[in-house]
């Protein structure tokens, strides 16, 4: 199975526009998360091409240091198994009945988000003569997949009657754990605890893996740690929101750079790029950078984004095209063909972060990272 496009290389090496992923930073971020949440287990969330960092390399590097892997869809789980990853893998998203046998054959843990789905899993496991490993999904306030907290007992009771299912876990997901106001998160947590009290009330053992904490909760809600935490964005060294308390220190693992491909001087009354949205009022030096929205550098950032060239932050001008964009060096700025251009990352004492791009694109860093197209080669720094 192939989920990613092959990396594009040119005759003499990798495309000058590329992403570098620092594997040491990933490991250090994981270690910092573990220090904060120990003795809980850690499920690394590596869905969506490991938040753009490259799922196969991230999985190979981190699998030996993690207890569980979380992905969104069946295909991501199968890909990891075909790579030889033997770590337990939970598919977090919703599933269809016809997919169930593939889960069981590949030893992937299923999310049971309704009584009907749980019973379908039980029947499929029986006919395959295997036990299906299942985590029950409780909706405590996200209103996405999962059985509502107020009817969770129907799922918990149904699980007791499923003889071919091993209920290894029970979990829920926060809608607002990265907010300044944690009242909704506390409400969700109280609802989840109430759901868990079912086991004590009926003198039943609780499933061994109770889990709820995404990055926001790891940072702000230690009482939501339970048996396992599920960090995504924090693992990659990015904080989930501006207002979240930074109680774990992490370093961005991804940087994104390119090279100047063209230099020219542009005069007043000579607007730049499609739609002629920007022009200079004096002669200025501009450079073309071979990156565009086809690489995941959002067009919405046009006339707002900045890049670093020769250690100086300079402004992108005119509309960002599919494959190219123009940067204004100013009347006296320096920069020329072949210069390195930092889109995300550090140069000299300057830094541009995924959060900066998110602000310019009016989105969140998650969307910036997961949209860096597979046309952009990933290089891994050990
Ligand atoms: C169910 C679930 N758990 C954990 C995560 C990780 O979230 P974060 O990247 O905010 O840590 C996600 C991501 O969306 C998710 O859907």
mmCIF file of C-alpha atoms and ligand atoms in Angstrom:
data_model
loop_
_atom_site.group_PDB
_atom_site.id
_atom_site.type_symbol
_atom_site.label_atom_id
_atom_site.label_comp_id
_atom_site.label_asym_id
_atom_site.label_seq_id
_atom_site.Cartn_x
_atom_site.Cartn_y
_atom_site.Cartn_z
ATOM 1 C CA UNK A 1 0.000 0.000 0.000
ATOM 2 C CA UNK A 2 1.301 3.468 -0.905
ATOM 3 C CA UNK A 3 -0.166 6.560 0.757
ATOM 4 C CA UNK A 4 2.533 9.111 0.009
ATOM 5 C CA UNK A 5 3.791 10.213 -3.360
ATOM 6 C CA UNK A 6 7.411 9.276 -3.915
ATOM 7 C CA UNK A 7 9.957 11.904 -2.934
ATOM 8 C CA UNK A 8 10.963 14.013 -5.908
ATOM 9 C CA UNK A 9 14.692 14.263 -6.507
ATOM 10 C CA UNK A 10 16.451 16.154 -9.273
ATOM 11 C CA UNK A 11 19.421 14.968 -11.320
ATOM 12 C CA UNK A 12 21.983 15.947 -8.731
ATOM 13 C CA UNK A 13 20.102 15.759 -5.494
ATOM 14 C CA UNK A 14 16.999 16.725 -3.685
ATOM 15 C CA UNK A 15 14.701 19.564 -4.777
ATOM 16 C CA UNK A 16 15.994 22.890 -3.361
ATOM 17 C CA UNK A 17 12.553 23.408 -1.872
ATOM 18 C CA UNK A 18 12.486 20.859 0.920
ATOM 19 C CA UNK A 19 11.530 20.172 4.493
ATOM 20 C CA UNK A 20 14.042 19.101 7.107
ATOM 21 C CA UNK A 21 12.837 17.046 10.045
ATOM 22 C CA UNK A 22 15.092 16.924 13.068
ATOM 23 C CA UNK A 23 14.634 13.462 14.567
ATOM 24 C CA UNK A 24 16.547 14.424 17.708
ATOM 25 C CA UNK A 25 14.015 17.153 18.425
ATOM 26 C CA UNK A 26 11.173 14.656 17.987
ATOM 27 C CA UNK A 27 12.827 12.314 20.494
ATOM 28 C CA UNK A 28 13.507 15.138 22.939
ATOM 29 C CA UNK A 29 9.882 16.321 22.663
ATOM 30 C CA UNK A 30 8.637 12.790 23.336
ATOM 31 C CA UNK A 31 10.962 12.550 26.339
ATOM 32 C CA UNK A 32 9.676 15.873 27.717
ATOM 33 C CA UNK A 33 6.069 14.684 27.319
ATOM 34 C CA UNK A 34 6.903 11.416 29.090
ATOM 35 C CA UNK A 35 8.556 13.293 31.949
ATOM 36 C CA UNK A 36 5.388 15.346 32.410
ATOM 37 C CA UNK A 37 2.923 12.438 32.190
ATOM 38 C CA UNK A 38 4.834 9.488 33.679
ATOM 39 C CA UNK A 39 3.907 6.761 34.613
ATOM 40 C CA UNK A 40 1.184 6.986 31.945
ATOM 41 C CA UNK A 41 1.797 5.311 28.608
ATOM 42 C CA UNK A 42 2.177 7.416 25.485
ATOM 43 C CA UNK A 43 0.353 7.006 22.189
ATOM 44 C CA UNK A 44 2.126 9.063 19.521
ATOM 45 C CA UNK A 45 -0.399 10.464 17.057
ATOM 46 C CA UNK A 46 1.131 10.205 13.586
ATOM 47 C CA UNK A 47 -1.927 10.522 11.362
ATOM 48 C CA UNK A 48 -1.945 12.770 8.286
ATOM 49 C CA UNK A 49 1.612 11.873 7.308
ATOM 50 C CA UNK A 50 2.738 12.513 10.896
ATOM 51 C CA UNK A 51 1.367 16.059 10.772
ATOM 52 C CA UNK A 52 3.322 16.562 7.540
ATOM 53 C CA UNK A 53 6.615 15.266 8.953
ATOM 54 C CA UNK A 54 6.493 11.951 7.041
ATOM 55 C CA UNK A 55 4.726 9.039 8.681
ATOM 56 C CA UNK A 56 7.146 6.278 7.750
ATOM 57 C CA UNK A 57 10.303 7.980 9.039
ATOM 58 C CA UNK A 58 8.599 9.256 12.187
ATOM 59 C CA UNK A 59 7.138 5.817 12.910
ATOM 60 C CA UNK A 60 10.449 4.021 12.365
ATOM 61 C CA UNK A 61 12.285 6.497 14.576
ATOM 62 C CA UNK A 62 9.810 6.746 17.434
ATOM 63 C CA UNK A 63 8.185 3.292 17.516
ATOM 64 C CA UNK A 64 10.880 1.850 19.822
ATOM 65 C CA UNK A 65 10.235 4.668 22.324
ATOM 66 C CA UNK A 66 6.444 4.606 22.443
ATOM 67 C CA UNK A 67 3.726 2.350 23.823
ATOM 68 C CA UNK A 68 1.063 2.955 21.194
ATOM 69 C CA UNK A 69 0.587 4.622 17.819
ATOM 70 C CA UNK A 70 -2.551 6.551 16.878
ATOM 71 C CA UNK A 71 -3.630 7.041 13.260
ATOM 72 C CA UNK A 72 -6.857 8.309 11.727
ATOM 73 C CA UNK A 73 -7.737 5.745 9.082
ATOM 74 C CA UNK A 74 -7.363 2.028 8.395
ATOM 75 C CA UNK A 75 -5.027 2.630 5.451
ATOM 76 C CA UNK A 76 -2.487 4.435 7.643
ATOM 77 C CA UNK A 77 -2.510 1.493 10.047
ATOM 78 C CA UNK A 78 -2.003 -1.073 7.275
ATOM 79 C CA UNK A 79 0.850 0.983 5.841
ATOM 80 C CA UNK A 80 2.620 0.904 9.210
ATOM 81 C CA UNK A 81 2.114 -2.846 9.545
ATOM 82 C CA UNK A 82 3.451 -3.380 6.006
ATOM 83 C CA UNK A 83 6.539 -1.377 7.037
ATOM 84 C CA UNK A 84 7.049 -3.929 9.796
ATOM 85 C CA UNK A 85 5.973 -1.737 12.723
ATOM 86 C CA UNK A 86 4.747 -4.121 15.456
ATOM 87 C CA UNK A 87 3.791 -1.477 18.071
ATOM 88 C CA UNK A 88 0.064 -1.502 18.967
ATOM 89 C CA UNK A 89 -1.850 0.837 16.629
ATOM 90 C CA UNK A 90 -5.242 2.394 17.373
ATOM 91 C CA UNK A 91 -7.249 3.790 14.465
ATOM 92 C CA UNK A 92 -8.945 6.816 15.999
ATOM 93 C CA UNK A 93 -11.493 7.540 13.292
ATOM 94 C CA UNK A 94 -14.878 6.085 12.443
ATOM 95 C CA UNK A 95 -15.003 2.830 10.497
ATOM 96 C CA UNK A 96 -17.342 0.917 8.198
ATOM 97 C CA UNK A 97 -18.447 -2.662 8.754
ATOM 98 C CA UNK A 98 -16.729 -3.925 5.607
ATOM 99 C CA UNK A 99 -13.344 -2.712 6.900
ATOM 100 C CA UNK A 100 -13.501 -4.730 10.129
ATOM 101 C CA UNK A 101 -11.832 -7.939 8.832
ATOM 102 C CA UNK A 102 -8.836 -5.910 7.611
ATOM 103 C CA UNK A 103 -8.392 -4.428 11.073
ATOM 104 C CA UNK A 104 -8.384 -7.837 12.683
ATOM 105 C CA UNK A 105 -6.076 -9.405 10.088
ATOM 106 C CA UNK A 106 -3.522 -6.597 10.573
ATOM 107 C CA UNK A 107 -3.754 -6.591 14.387
ATOM 108 C CA UNK A 108 -5.028 -3.025 14.425
ATOM 109 C CA UNK A 109 -6.982 -1.822 17.434
ATOM 110 C CA UNK A 110 -10.509 -0.765 16.573
ATOM 111 C CA UNK A 111 -12.446 2.196 17.882
ATOM 112 C CA UNK A 112 -15.938 0.983 18.775
ATOM 113 C CA UNK A 113 -18.042 4.106 18.602
ATOM 114 C CA UNK A 114 -21.517 2.513 18.702
ATOM 115 C CA UNK A 115 -23.179 -0.628 20.012
ATOM 116 C CA UNK A 116 -23.932 -1.719 16.452
ATOM 117 C CA UNK A 117 -20.301 -1.372 15.378
ATOM 118 C CA UNK A 118 -19.089 -3.216 18.481
ATOM 119 C CA UNK A 119 -21.392 -6.152 17.736
ATOM 120 C CA UNK A 120 -20.258 -6.188 14.109
ATOM 121 C CA UNK A 121 -16.651 -6.343 15.341
ATOM 122 C CA UNK A 122 -17.555 -9.249 17.637
ATOM 123 C CA UNK A 123 -19.170 -11.201 14.789
ATOM 124 C CA UNK A 124 -16.257 -10.529 12.394
ATOM 125 C CA UNK A 125 -13.750 -11.655 15.026
ATOM 126 C CA UNK A 126 -15.737 -14.829 15.650
ATOM 127 C CA UNK A 127 -15.732 -15.746 11.988
ATOM 128 C CA UNK A 128 -11.980 -15.049 11.735
ATOM 129 C CA UNK A 129 -11.426 -17.065 14.944
ATOM 130 C CA UNK A 130 -9.412 -14.213 16.455
ATOM 131 C CA UNK A 131 -9.968 -11.729 19.271
ATOM 132 C CA UNK A 132 -10.462 -8.163 18.132
ATOM 133 C CA UNK A 133 -8.791 -5.523 20.288
ATOM 134 C CA UNK A 134 -11.171 -2.658 20.885
ATOM 135 C CA UNK A 135 -11.228 0.744 22.569
ATOM 136 C CA UNK A 136 -14.705 2.065 23.393
ATOM 137 C CA UNK A 137 -15.247 5.661 22.262
ATOM 138 C CA UNK A 138 -17.281 7.932 24.502
ATOM 139 C CA UNK A 139 -18.475 11.336 23.371
ATOM 140 C CA UNK A 140 -18.249 13.664 26.374
ATOM 141 C CA UNK A 141 -18.741 16.899 24.466
ATOM 142 C CA UNK A 142 -17.028 16.851 21.089
ATOM 143 C CA UNK A 143 -20.235 15.748 19.311
ATOM 144 C CA UNK A 144 -18.204 13.836 16.754
ATOM 145 C CA UNK A 145 -17.918 10.023 16.852
ATOM 146 C CA UNK A 146 -18.667 8.019 19.977
ATOM 147 C CA UNK A 147 -21.572 7.103 22.216
ATOM 148 C CA UNK A 148 -22.850 10.027 24.288
ATOM 149 C CA UNK A 149 -21.702 9.958 27.908
ATOM 150 C CA UNK A 150 -25.345 9.774 29.043
ATOM 151 C CA UNK A 151 -25.895 6.501 27.147
ATOM 152 C CA UNK A 152 -22.349 5.115 27.476
ATOM 153 C CA UNK A 153 -23.648 2.309 29.713
ATOM 154 C CA UNK A 154 -25.341 0.755 26.657
ATOM 155 C CA UNK A 155 -21.930 0.365 25.015
ATOM 156 C CA UNK A 156 -20.268 -0.797 28.229
ATOM 157 C CA UNK A 157 -23.020 -3.372 28.818
ATOM 158 C CA UNK A 158 -22.925 -4.570 25.211
ATOM 159 C CA UNK A 159 -19.158 -5.055 25.534
ATOM 160 C CA UNK A 160 -19.724 -7.483 28.409
ATOM 161 C CA UNK A 161 -21.610 -9.754 26.030
ATOM 162 C CA UNK A 162 -18.988 -9.702 23.245
ATOM 163 C CA UNK A 163 -16.957 -12.863 23.609
ATOM 164 C CA UNK A 164 -14.601 -12.245 20.686
ATOM 165 C CA UNK A 165 -13.642 -8.738 21.683
ATOM 166 C CA UNK A 166 -10.916 -7.711 24.105
ATOM 167 C CA UNK A 167 -11.917 -4.297 25.500
ATOM 168 C CA UNK A 168 -8.423 -3.009 26.077
ATOM 169 C CA UNK A 169 -9.362 0.639 26.299
ATOM 170 C CA UNK A 170 -11.997 3.295 26.732
ATOM 171 C CA UNK A 171 -11.473 6.888 25.635
ATOM 172 C CA UNK A 172 -12.837 10.302 24.910
ATOM 173 C CA UNK A 173 -11.582 13.449 23.203
ATOM 174 C CA UNK A 174 -11.434 17.069 24.349
ATOM 175 C CA UNK A 175 -12.898 19.896 22.295
ATOM 176 C CA UNK A 176 -11.315 22.759 24.263
ATOM 177 C CA UNK A 177 -8.309 21.528 26.228
ATOM 178 C CA UNK A 178 -6.011 24.146 24.664
ATOM 179 C CA UNK A 179 -8.231 27.085 25.646
ATOM 180 C CA UNK A 180 -7.664 29.677 28.312
ATOM 181 C CA UNK A 181 -11.135 28.963 29.706
ATOM 182 C CA UNK A 182 -11.099 25.305 30.715
ATOM 183 C CA UNK A 183 -14.692 25.081 31.939
ATOM 184 C CA UNK A 184 -15.863 22.937 29.011
ATOM 185 C CA UNK A 185 -12.806 20.695 29.353
ATOM 186 C CA UNK A 186 -13.562 20.204 33.056
ATOM 187 C CA UNK A 187 -17.161 19.338 32.184
ATOM 188 C CA UNK A 188 -15.952 16.751 29.671
ATOM 189 C CA UNK A 189 -13.545 15.295 32.212
ATOM 190 C CA UNK A 190 -16.291 15.017 34.861
ATOM 191 C CA UNK A 191 -18.533 13.262 32.337
ATOM 192 C CA UNK A 192 -15.761 10.796 31.447
ATOM 193 C CA UNK A 193 -15.106 10.025 35.124
ATOM 194 C CA UNK A 194 -18.828 9.402 35.586
ATOM 195 C CA UNK A 195 -18.767 6.972 32.637
ATOM 196 C CA UNK A 196 -15.803 5.150 34.201
ATOM 197 C CA UNK A 197 -17.632 4.781 37.517
ATOM 198 C CA UNK A 198 -19.840 2.204 35.745
ATOM 199 C CA UNK A 199 -17.115 -0.389 36.339
ATOM 200 C CA UNK A 200 -16.805 0.251 40.056
ATOM 201 C CA UNK A 201 -20.590 0.342 40.493
ATOM 202 C CA UNK A 202 -20.839 -3.097 38.890
ATOM 203 C CA UNK A 203 -17.670 -4.453 40.530
ATOM 204 C CA UNK A 204 -16.104 -4.939 37.139
ATOM 205 C CA UNK A 205 -12.464 -4.393 36.195
ATOM 206 C CA UNK A 206 -11.936 -1.181 34.223
ATOM 207 C CA UNK A 207 -10.383 -1.505 30.779
ATOM 208 C CA UNK A 208 -6.605 -1.190 31.266
ATOM 209 C CA UNK A 209 -6.182 1.835 28.989
ATOM 210 C CA UNK A 210 -8.374 4.805 29.866
ATOM 211 C CA UNK A 211 -7.285 7.837 27.865
ATOM 212 C CA UNK A 212 -8.399 11.326 26.998
ATOM 213 C CA UNK A 213 -5.447 13.741 26.888
ATOM 214 C CA UNK A 214 -4.403 15.371 23.635
ATOM 215 C CA UNK A 215 -1.650 18.033 23.600
ATOM 216 C CA UNK A 216 -3.806 20.713 25.207
ATOM 217 C CA UNK A 217 -4.728 18.421 28.103
ATOM 218 C CA UNK A 218 -1.134 17.226 28.547
ATOM 219 C CA UNK A 219 -0.169 20.870 29.009
ATOM 220 C CA UNK A 220 -3.092 22.071 31.096
ATOM 221 C CA UNK A 221 -5.070 19.193 32.625
ATOM 222 C CA UNK A 222 -2.810 16.786 34.540
ATOM 223 C CA UNK A 223 -5.948 15.254 36.077
ATOM 224 C CA UNK A 224 -6.850 13.953 32.582
ATOM 225 C CA UNK A 225 -3.673 11.870 32.223
ATOM 226 C CA UNK A 226 -5.313 8.493 33.122
ATOM 227 C CA UNK A 227 -3.389 5.443 31.781
ATOM 228 C CA UNK A 228 -2.204 6.894 28.497
ATOM 229 C CA UNK A 229 -1.841 10.277 26.760
ATOM 230 C CA UNK A 230 -2.218 10.998 23.025
ATOM 231 C CA UNK A 231 0.104 13.807 21.957
ATOM 232 C CA UNK A 232 -0.020 15.014 18.378
ATOM 233 C CA UNK A 233 1.077 18.586 17.684
ATOM 234 C CA UNK A 234 3.185 18.822 20.861
ATOM 235 C CA UNK A 235 5.305 15.892 19.760
ATOM 236 C CA UNK A 236 6.277 17.897 16.687
ATOM 237 C CA UNK A 237 7.346 20.819 18.872
ATOM 238 C CA UNK A 238 4.390 23.088 18.209
ATOM 239 C CA UNK A 239 1.902 24.331 20.817
ATOM 240 C CA UNK A 240 -1.780 23.702 20.042
ATOM 241 C CA UNK A 241 -2.875 27.309 20.578
ATOM 242 C CA UNK A 242 -1.499 30.714 21.482
ATOM 243 C CA UNK A 243 -3.243 30.831 24.841
ATOM 244 C CA UNK A 244 -2.286 27.342 26.075
ATOM 245 C CA UNK A 245 0.057 27.213 29.068
ATOM 246 C CA UNK A 246 3.483 26.022 27.928
ATOM 247 C CA UNK A 247 4.117 23.609 30.800
ATOM 248 C CA UNK A 248 6.242 21.288 28.643
ATOM 249 C CA UNK A 249 9.185 22.705 26.756
ATOM 250 C CA UNK A 250 9.357 21.458 23.150
ATOM 251 C CA UNK A 251 11.283 22.425 20.017
ATOM 252 C CA UNK A 252 9.865 22.476 16.475
ATOM 253 C CA UNK A 253 11.140 19.460 14.544
ATOM 254 C CA UNK A 254 10.300 20.758 11.074
ATOM 255 C CA UNK A 255 11.892 23.484 9.026
ATOM 256 C CA UNK A 256 11.047 24.387 5.434
ATOM 257 C CA UNK A 257 13.351 26.176 3.034
ATOM 258 C CA UNK A 258 13.924 26.950 -0.628
ATOM 259 C CA UNK A 259 16.343 28.940 -2.780
ATOM 260 C CA UNK A 260 16.023 32.128 -4.771
ATOM 261 C CA UNK A 261 15.528 31.191 -8.411
ATOM 262 C CA UNK A 262 15.317 34.647 -10.013
ATOM 263 C CA UNK A 263 16.319 38.237 -9.233
ATOM 264 C CA UNK A 264 15.014 41.443 -10.805
ATOM 265 C CA UNK A 265 14.375 45.086 -10.108
ATOM 266 C CA UNK A 266 10.746 46.112 -10.368
ATOM 267 C CA UNK A 267 9.625 49.701 -11.025
ATOM 268 C CA UNK A 268 6.617 51.645 -9.745
ATOM 269 C CA UNK A 269 3.458 51.059 -11.810
ATOM 270 C CA UNK A 270 4.555 47.491 -12.531
ATOM 271 C CA UNK A 271 2.308 45.357 -10.309
ATOM 272 C CA UNK A 272 3.453 41.921 -9.255
ATOM 273 C CA UNK A 273 1.746 38.575 -9.961
ATOM 274 C CA UNK A 274 -1.859 37.518 -10.720
ATOM 275 C CA UNK A 275 -4.540 40.053 -10.030
ATOM 276 C CA UNK A 276 -1.942 42.846 -9.706
ATOM 277 C CA UNK A 277 -2.575 43.153 -5.965
ATOM 278 C CA UNK A 278 0.756 44.797 -5.052
ATOM 279 C CA UNK A 279 3.087 47.331 -6.598
ATOM 280 C CA UNK A 280 6.012 49.299 -5.320
ATOM 281 C CA UNK A 281 6.243 53.074 -5.170
ATOM 282 C CA UNK A 282 9.970 53.044 -5.883
ATOM 283 C CA UNK A 283 12.443 50.808 -7.655
ATOM 284 C CA UNK A 284 12.838 47.695 -5.519
ATOM 285 C CA UNK A 285 14.730 44.456 -5.760
ATOM 286 C CA UNK A 286 12.470 41.423 -5.840
ATOM 287 C CA UNK A 287 13.257 37.721 -5.976
ATOM 288 C CA UNK A 288 11.198 34.767 -7.107
ATOM 289 C CA UNK A 289 11.080 31.730 -4.831
ATOM 290 C CA UNK A 290 9.921 28.430 -6.395
ATOM 291 C CA UNK A 291 7.270 27.648 -3.779
ATOM 292 C CA UNK A 292 3.525 28.093 -4.032
ATOM 293 C CA UNK A 293 0.158 26.873 -2.912
ATOM 294 C CA UNK A 294 0.794 23.674 -4.902
ATOM 295 C CA UNK A 295 3.402 22.928 -2.244
ATOM 296 C CA UNK A 296 1.043 23.879 0.576
ATOM 297 C CA UNK A 297 2.219 27.472 0.979
ATOM 298 C CA UNK A 298 -1.274 28.892 1.266
ATOM 299 C CA UNK A 299 -2.454 31.565 -1.193
ATOM 300 C CA UNK A 300 -4.336 33.119 1.713
ATOM 301 C CA UNK A 301 -0.958 34.331 3.029
ATOM 302 C CA UNK A 302 -0.432 36.526 -0.064
ATOM 303 C CA UNK A 303 0.904 39.993 0.843
ATOM 304 C CA UNK A 304 1.115 38.946 4.527
ATOM 305 C CA UNK A 305 3.803 36.261 4.750
ATOM 306 C CA UNK A 306 7.459 36.830 5.505
ATOM 307 C CA UNK A 307 10.528 34.719 4.758
ATOM 308 C CA UNK A 308 14.142 34.989 5.882
ATOM 309 C CA UNK A 309 16.866 35.707 3.330
ATOM 310 C CA UNK A 310 20.448 36.477 4.407
ATOM 311 C CA UNK A 311 19.324 36.639 8.029
ATOM 312 C CA UNK A 312 16.688 39.314 7.377
ATOM 313 C CA UNK A 313 12.897 38.958 7.453
ATOM 314 C CA UNK A 314 11.473 40.170 4.140
ATOM 315 C CA UNK A 315 7.901 40.366 2.855
ATOM 316 C CA UNK A 316 6.210 38.202 0.279
ATOM 317 C CA UNK A 317 4.390 40.442 -2.226
ATOM 318 C CA UNK A 318 1.637 39.943 -4.807
ATOM 319 C CA UNK A 319 -0.472 36.808 -5.023
ATOM 320 C CA UNK A 320 1.203 33.525 -4.155
ATOM 321 C CA UNK A 321 0.977 31.362 -7.316
ATOM 322 C CA UNK A 322 0.735 27.582 -7.548
ATOM 323 C CA UNK A 323 4.498 27.063 -7.799
ATOM 324 C CA UNK A 324 6.178 30.431 -7.324
ATOM 325 C CA UNK A 325 6.003 33.576 -5.275
ATOM 326 C CA UNK A 326 7.738 36.927 -5.183
ATOM 327 C CA UNK A 327 9.578 38.455 -2.237
ATOM 328 C CA UNK A 328 10.421 42.135 -1.843
ATOM 329 C CA UNK A 329 14.001 42.801 -0.732
ATOM 330 C CA UNK A 330 13.371 46.567 -0.752
ATOM 331 C CA UNK A 331 15.340 49.331 -2.448
ATOM 332 C CA UNK A 332 18.617 48.495 -0.706
ATOM 333 C CA UNK A 333 18.047 44.906 0.412
ATOM 334 C CA UNK A 334 20.509 42.214 -0.490
ATOM 335 C CA UNK A 335 19.774 38.778 -1.862
ATOM 336 C CA UNK A 336 20.430 36.956 -5.117
ATOM 337 C CA UNK A 337 19.928 33.770 -7.085
ATOM 338 C CA UNK A 338 20.816 30.694 -5.077
ATOM 339 C CA UNK A 339 20.331 32.311 -1.665
ATOM 340 C CA UNK A 340 18.624 30.135 0.928
ATOM 341 C CA UNK A 341 15.056 31.188 1.748
ATOM 342 C CA UNK A 342 13.631 30.143 5.115
ATOM 343 C CA UNK A 343 9.865 29.609 5.049
ATOM 344 C CA UNK A 344 9.662 27.919 8.465
ATOM 345 C CA UNK A 345 12.734 27.769 10.656
ATOM 346 C CA UNK A 346 15.693 29.799 11.867
ATOM 347 C CA UNK A 347 18.504 31.702 10.221
ATOM 348 C CA UNK A 348 20.935 33.975 12.073
ATOM 349 C CA UNK A 349 18.875 35.452 14.921
ATOM 350 C CA UNK A 350 15.580 35.326 13.009
ATOM 351 C CA UNK A 351 12.850 32.697 13.214
ATOM 352 C CA UNK A 352 9.588 31.976 11.398
ATOM 353 C CA UNK A 353 7.259 29.428 12.965
ATOM 354 C CA UNK A 354 4.306 27.340 11.803
ATOM 355 C CA UNK A 355 2.280 29.554 14.153
ATOM 356 C CA UNK A 356 3.363 32.629 12.129
ATOM 357 C CA UNK A 357 2.159 31.013 8.902
ATOM 358 C CA UNK A 358 -1.088 30.037 10.623
ATOM 359 C CA UNK A 359 -1.660 33.659 11.624
ATOM 360 C CA UNK A 360 -1.007 34.918 8.086
ATOM 361 C CA UNK A 361 -3.314 32.246 6.618
ATOM 362 C CA UNK A 362 -5.966 32.740 9.312
ATOM 363 C CA UNK A 363 -5.784 29.098 10.340
ATOM 364 C CA UNK A 364 -4.064 26.841 12.901
ATOM 365 C CA UNK A 365 -0.531 25.385 12.777
ATOM 366 C CA UNK A 366 -2.042 21.885 12.366
ATOM 367 C CA UNK A 367 -3.385 22.882 8.955
ATOM 368 C CA UNK A 368 -0.102 24.509 7.912
ATOM 369 C CA UNK A 369 1.927 21.389 8.746
ATOM 370 C CA UNK A 370 -0.439 18.775 7.349
ATOM 371 C CA UNK A 371 -0.748 20.668 4.069
ATOM 372 C CA UNK A 372 2.922 20.719 3.133
ATOM 373 C CA UNK A 373 2.531 18.726 -0.040
ATOM 374 C CA UNK A 374 4.354 15.468 -0.687
ATOM 375 C CA UNK A 375 5.930 17.238 -3.713
ATOM 376 C CA UNK A 376 8.181 18.817 -1.083
ATOM 377 C CA UNK A 377 10.872 16.243 -0.226
ATOM 378 C CA UNK A 378 11.482 15.497 3.453
ATOM 379 C CA UNK A 379 15.076 15.184 4.626
ATOM 380 C CA UNK A 380 15.740 13.641 8.028
ATOM 381 C CA UNK A 381 18.451 14.973 10.303
ATOM 382 C CA UNK A 382 19.508 12.254 12.725
HETATM 383 C C1 LIG B 1 -8.722 11.324 18.970
HETATM 384 C C2 LIG B 1 -7.491 12.183 18.926
HETATM 385 N N1 LIG B 1 -6.586 12.079 19.907
HETATM 386 C C3 LIG B 1 -5.459 12.819 19.924
HETATM 387 C C4 LIG B 1 -5.212 13.732 18.918
HETATM 388 C C5 LIG B 1 -3.968 14.577 18.994
HETATM 389 O O1 LIG B 1 -4.327 15.927 19.160
HETATM 390 P P1 LIG B 1 -3.231 17.064 19.353
HETATM 391 O O2 LIG B 1 -2.507 17.145 18.036
HETATM 392 O O3 LIG B 1 -4.002 18.289 19.644
HETATM 393 O O4 LIG B 1 -2.346 16.611 20.448
HETATM 394 C C6 LIG B 1 -6.128 13.884 17.880
HETATM 395 C C7 LIG B 1 -5.874 14.851 16.829
HETATM 396 O O5 LIG B 1 -6.714 15.436 16.225
HETATM 397 C C8 LIG B 1 -7.296 13.074 17.874
HETATM 398 O O6 LIG B 1 -8.214 13.173 16.914
#
